[in-house]
CSV table of C-alpha atoms in Angstrom, one decimal:
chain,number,residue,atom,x,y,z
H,13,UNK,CA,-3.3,75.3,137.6
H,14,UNK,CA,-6.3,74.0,135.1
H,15,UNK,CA,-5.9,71.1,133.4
H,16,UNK,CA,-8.0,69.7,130.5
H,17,UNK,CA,-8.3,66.1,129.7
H,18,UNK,CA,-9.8,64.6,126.3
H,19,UNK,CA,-9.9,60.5,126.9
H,20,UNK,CA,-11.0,59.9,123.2
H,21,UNK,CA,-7.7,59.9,121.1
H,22,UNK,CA,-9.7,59.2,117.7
H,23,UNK,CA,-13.5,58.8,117.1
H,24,UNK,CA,-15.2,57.9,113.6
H,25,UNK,CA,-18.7,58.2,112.9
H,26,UNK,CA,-20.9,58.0,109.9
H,27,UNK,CA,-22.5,61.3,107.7
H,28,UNK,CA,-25.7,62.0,109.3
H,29,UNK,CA,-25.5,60.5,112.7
H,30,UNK,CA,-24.6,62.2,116.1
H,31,UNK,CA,-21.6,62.0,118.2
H,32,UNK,CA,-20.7,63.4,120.8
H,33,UNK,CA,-16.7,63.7,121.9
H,34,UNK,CA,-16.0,64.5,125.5
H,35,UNK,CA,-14.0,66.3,127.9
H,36,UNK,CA,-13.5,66.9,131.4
H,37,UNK,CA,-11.6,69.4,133.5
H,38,UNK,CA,-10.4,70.8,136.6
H,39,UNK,CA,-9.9,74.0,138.3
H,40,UNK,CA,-10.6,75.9,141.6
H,41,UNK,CA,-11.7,78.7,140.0
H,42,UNK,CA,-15.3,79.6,139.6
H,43,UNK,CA,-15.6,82.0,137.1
H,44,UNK,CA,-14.4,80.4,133.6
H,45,UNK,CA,-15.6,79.6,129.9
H,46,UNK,CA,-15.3,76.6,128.3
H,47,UNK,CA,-14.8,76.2,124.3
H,48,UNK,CA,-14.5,73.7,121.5
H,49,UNK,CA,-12.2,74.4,118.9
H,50,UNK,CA,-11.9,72.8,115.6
H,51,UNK,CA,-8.7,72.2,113.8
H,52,UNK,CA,-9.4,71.0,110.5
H,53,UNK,CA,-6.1,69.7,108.2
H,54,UNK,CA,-5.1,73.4,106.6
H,55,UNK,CA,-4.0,73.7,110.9
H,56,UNK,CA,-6.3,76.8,111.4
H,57,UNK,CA,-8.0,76.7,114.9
H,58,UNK,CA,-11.5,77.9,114.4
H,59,UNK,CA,-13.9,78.4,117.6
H,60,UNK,CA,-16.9,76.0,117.4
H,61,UNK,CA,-18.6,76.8,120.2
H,62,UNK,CA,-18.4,78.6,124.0
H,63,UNK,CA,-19.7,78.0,127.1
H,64,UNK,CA,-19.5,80.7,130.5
H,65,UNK,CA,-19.5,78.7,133.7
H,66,UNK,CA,-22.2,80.8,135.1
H,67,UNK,CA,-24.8,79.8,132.9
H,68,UNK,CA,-26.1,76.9,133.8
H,69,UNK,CA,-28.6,76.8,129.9
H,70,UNK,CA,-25.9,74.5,127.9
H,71,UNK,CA,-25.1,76.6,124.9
H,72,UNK,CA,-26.1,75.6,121.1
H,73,UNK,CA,-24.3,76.7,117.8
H,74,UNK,CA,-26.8,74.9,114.8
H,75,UNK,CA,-25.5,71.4,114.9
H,76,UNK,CA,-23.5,71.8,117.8
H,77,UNK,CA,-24.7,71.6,121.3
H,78,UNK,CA,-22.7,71.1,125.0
H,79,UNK,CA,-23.8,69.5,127.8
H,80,UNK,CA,-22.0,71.3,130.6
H,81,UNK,CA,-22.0,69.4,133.7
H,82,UNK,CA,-20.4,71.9,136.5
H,83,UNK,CA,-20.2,69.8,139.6
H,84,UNK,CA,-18.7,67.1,137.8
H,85,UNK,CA,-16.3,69.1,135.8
H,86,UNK,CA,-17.4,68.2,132.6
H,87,UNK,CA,-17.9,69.2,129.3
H,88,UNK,CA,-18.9,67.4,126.2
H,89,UNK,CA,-19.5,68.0,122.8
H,90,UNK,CA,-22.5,66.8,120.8
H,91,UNK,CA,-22.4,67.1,116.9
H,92,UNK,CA,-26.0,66.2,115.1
H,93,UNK,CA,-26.2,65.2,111.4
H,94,UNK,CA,-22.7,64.9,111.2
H,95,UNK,CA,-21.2,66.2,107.6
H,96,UNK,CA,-17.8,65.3,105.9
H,97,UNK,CA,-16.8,68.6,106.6
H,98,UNK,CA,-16.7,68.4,110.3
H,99,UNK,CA,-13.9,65.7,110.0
H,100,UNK,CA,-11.1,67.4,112.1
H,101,UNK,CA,-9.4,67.8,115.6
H,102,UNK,CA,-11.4,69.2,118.2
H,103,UNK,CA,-9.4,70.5,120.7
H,104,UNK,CA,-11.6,71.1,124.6
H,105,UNK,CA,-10.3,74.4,126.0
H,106,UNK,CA,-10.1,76.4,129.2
H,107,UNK,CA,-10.0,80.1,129.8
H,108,UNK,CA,-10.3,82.1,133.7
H,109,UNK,CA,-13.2,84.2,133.5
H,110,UNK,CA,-10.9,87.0,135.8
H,111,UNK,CA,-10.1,89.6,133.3
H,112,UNK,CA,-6.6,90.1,135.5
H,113,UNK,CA,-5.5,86.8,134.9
H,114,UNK,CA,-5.5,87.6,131.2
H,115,UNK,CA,-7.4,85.4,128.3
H,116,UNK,CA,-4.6,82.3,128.2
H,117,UNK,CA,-6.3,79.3,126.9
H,118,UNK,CA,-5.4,75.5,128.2
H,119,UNK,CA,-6.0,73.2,125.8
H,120,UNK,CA,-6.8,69.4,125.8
H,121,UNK,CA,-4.8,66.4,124.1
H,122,UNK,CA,-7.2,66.6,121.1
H,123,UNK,CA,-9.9,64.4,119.4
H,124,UNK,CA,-9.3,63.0,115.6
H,125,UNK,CA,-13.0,62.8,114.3
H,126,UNK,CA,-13.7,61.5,111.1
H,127,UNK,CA,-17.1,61.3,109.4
H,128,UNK,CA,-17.7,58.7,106.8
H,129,UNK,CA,-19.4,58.9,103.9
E,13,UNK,CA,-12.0,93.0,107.5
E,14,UNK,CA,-8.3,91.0,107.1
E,15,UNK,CA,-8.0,88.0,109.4
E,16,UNK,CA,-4.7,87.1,111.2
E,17,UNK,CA,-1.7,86.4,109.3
E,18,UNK,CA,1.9,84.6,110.0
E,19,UNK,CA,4.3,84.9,108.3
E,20,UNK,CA,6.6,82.4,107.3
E,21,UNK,CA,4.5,79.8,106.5
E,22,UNK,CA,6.9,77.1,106.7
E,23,UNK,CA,10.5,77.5,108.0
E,24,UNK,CA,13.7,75.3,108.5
E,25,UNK,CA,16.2,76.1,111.2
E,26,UNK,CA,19.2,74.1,112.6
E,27,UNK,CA,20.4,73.7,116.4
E,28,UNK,CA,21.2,76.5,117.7
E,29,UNK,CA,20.0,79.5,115.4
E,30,UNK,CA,17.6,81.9,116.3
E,31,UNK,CA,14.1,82.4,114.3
E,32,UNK,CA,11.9,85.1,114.5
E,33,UNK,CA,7.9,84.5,113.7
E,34,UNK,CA,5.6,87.1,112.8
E,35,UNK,CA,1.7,87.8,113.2
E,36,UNK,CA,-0.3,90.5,112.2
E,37,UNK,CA,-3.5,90.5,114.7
E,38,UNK,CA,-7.1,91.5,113.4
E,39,UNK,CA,-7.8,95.2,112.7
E,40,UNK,CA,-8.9,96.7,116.0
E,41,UNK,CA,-7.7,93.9,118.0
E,42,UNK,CA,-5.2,94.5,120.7
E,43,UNK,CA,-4.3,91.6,122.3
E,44,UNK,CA,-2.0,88.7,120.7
E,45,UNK,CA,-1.3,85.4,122.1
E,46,UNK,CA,0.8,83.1,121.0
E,47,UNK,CA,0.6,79.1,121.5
E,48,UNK,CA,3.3,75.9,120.6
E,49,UNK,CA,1.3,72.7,119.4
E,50,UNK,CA,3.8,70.3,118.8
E,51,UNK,CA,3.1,67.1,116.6
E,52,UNK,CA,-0.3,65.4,117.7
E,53,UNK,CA,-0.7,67.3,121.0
E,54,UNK,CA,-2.6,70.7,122.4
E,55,UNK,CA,-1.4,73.8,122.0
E,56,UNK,CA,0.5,74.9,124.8
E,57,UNK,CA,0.3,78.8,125.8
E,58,UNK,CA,3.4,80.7,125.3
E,59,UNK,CA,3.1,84.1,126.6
E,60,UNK,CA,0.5,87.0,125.9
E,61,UNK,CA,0.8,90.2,124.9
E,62,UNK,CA,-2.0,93.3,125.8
E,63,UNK,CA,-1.1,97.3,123.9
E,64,UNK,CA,2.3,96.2,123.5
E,65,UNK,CA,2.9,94.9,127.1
E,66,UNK,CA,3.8,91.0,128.2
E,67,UNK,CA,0.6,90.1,130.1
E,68,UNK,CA,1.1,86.4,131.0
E,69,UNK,CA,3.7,83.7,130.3
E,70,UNK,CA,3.1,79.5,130.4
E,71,UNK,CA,6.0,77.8,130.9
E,72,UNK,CA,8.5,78.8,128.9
E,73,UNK,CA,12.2,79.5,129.3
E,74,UNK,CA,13.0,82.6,128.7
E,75,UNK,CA,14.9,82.1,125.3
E,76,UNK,CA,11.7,82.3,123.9
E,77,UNK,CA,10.8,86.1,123.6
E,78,UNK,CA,8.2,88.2,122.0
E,79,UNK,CA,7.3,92.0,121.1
E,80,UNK,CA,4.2,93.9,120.4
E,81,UNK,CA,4.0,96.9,118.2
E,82,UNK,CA,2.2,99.5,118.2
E,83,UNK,CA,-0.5,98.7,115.4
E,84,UNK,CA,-0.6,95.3,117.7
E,85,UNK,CA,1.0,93.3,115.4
E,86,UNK,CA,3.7,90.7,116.9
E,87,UNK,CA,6.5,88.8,116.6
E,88,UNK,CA,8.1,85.7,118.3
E,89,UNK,CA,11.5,85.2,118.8
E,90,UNK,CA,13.1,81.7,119.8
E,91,UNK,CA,16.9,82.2,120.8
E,92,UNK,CA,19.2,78.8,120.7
E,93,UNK,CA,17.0,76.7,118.9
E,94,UNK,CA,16.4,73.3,120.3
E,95,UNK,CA,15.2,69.9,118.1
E,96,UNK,CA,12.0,69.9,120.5
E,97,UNK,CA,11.6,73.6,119.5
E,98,UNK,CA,10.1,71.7,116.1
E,99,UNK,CA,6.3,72.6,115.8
E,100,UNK,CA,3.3,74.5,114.6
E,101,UNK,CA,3.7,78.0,116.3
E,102,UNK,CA,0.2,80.2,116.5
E,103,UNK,CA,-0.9,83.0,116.9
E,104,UNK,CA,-4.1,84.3,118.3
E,105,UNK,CA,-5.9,87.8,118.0
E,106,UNK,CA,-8.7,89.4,120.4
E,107,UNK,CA,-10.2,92.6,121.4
E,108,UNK,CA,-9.3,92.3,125.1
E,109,UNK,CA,-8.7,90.4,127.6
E,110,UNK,CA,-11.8,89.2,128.7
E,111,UNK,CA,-12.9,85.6,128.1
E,112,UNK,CA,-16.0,86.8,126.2
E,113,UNK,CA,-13.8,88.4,123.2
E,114,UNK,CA,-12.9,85.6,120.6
E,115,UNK,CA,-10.1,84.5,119.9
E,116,UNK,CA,-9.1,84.6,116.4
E,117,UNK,CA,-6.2,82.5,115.0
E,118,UNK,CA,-3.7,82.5,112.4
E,119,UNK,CA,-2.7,79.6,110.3
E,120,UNK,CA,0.4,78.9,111.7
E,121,UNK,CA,4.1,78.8,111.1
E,122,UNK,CA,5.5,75.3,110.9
E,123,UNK,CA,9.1,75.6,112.3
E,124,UNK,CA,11.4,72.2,112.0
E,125,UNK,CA,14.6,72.3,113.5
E,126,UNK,CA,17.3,70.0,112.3
């Protein structure tokens, strides 16, 4: 079984600077993706950004980048010029990359981010 | 192009009832999964369902039930609610199984049970 583990309960930064929430996993598996999901307070999960285990380039989505460290089962989050609007729960996720095992997701505990003004 | 919907939004149960939750995937999507996220915690994954056929179940008991229809829409069923039963239920469309479709979720339904 995978299990996900987010060790940051809550994390605050202010607008405009970076910060970077993180993540770390386990699995035997070695075909998988990795995602960060955003869950802002009207409780809609929204997909932030995805990462497949076999690329080894971390992936970027505009102010969002990864830094996916395979070996040591890791997988954080960077946001750059953060904006009030990115305050929300970011949930780390998990997904087998075997199409027979079926597209289940195992999520982490969650981080609370806030950006201040 | 409509998103995914549930349907209630909110609903109040007592101990014991049954509830039925309903989610109506993305057009052209034919796989639904459905996920429990109980106050300040992860979503935990319920069971899946792929052209209206269970493909996958977390750990569950098997009070909690689900169907698939044939325009892939879905519905969850929770026999004999429980208090710990009490959470945001979601629902999640794709195009397939693979891990490179997105998942697309619904807002929720908020279930307390009293």
């Amino acid at each position: 079984a995978q299990t996900v583990t987010q060790s940051q309960p809550e994390m605050s930064v202010q607008e405009a600077e970076t910060v970077t929430l993180s993540c770390t996993y386990d699995t035997s598996e070695s075909n998988y993706y990795l995602f960060w999901y955003k869950q802002p307070p009207s409780r809609q999960m929204i997909l932030v950004i995805r990462q497949e285990a076999y690329k080894q380039q971390n992936a970027t989505e505009n102010r969002f980048s990864v830094n996916f460290q395979k070996a040591a089962k890791s997988f954080s989050l960077k946001i750059s010029d953060s904006q009030l609007g990115d305050t929300a729960m970011y949930f780390c996720a998990f997904m087998n990359g075997e199409e027979t095992s079926g597209s289940r997701l195992t999520f982490g505990e969650g981080t609370q981010l806030t950006v201040n003004p | 192009e409509t998103g995914v919907t549930q349907s209630p939004t909110h609903l109040i149960k007592t101990r014991g009832q049954q509830v039925t939750l309903r989610c109506s995937s993305q057009s052209g999507h034919n796989t639904v999964s459905w996920y429990q996220q109980a106050l300040g915690q992860g979503p935990q994954f319920i069971f899946q369902y792929y052209r209206e056929e269970e493909n996958g179940r977390g750990n569950f008991p098997p009070r909690f039930s689900g169907l698939q229809f044939p325009n892939y829409s879905s519905e969850l069923n929770v026999n004999a609610l429980e208090l710990d039963d009490s959470a945001l239920y979601l629902c999640a469309s794709s195009w397939g199984l693979a891990g490179s479709y997105e998942q697309y979720f619904g807002p929720g339904t908020r279930l307390t049970v009293t």
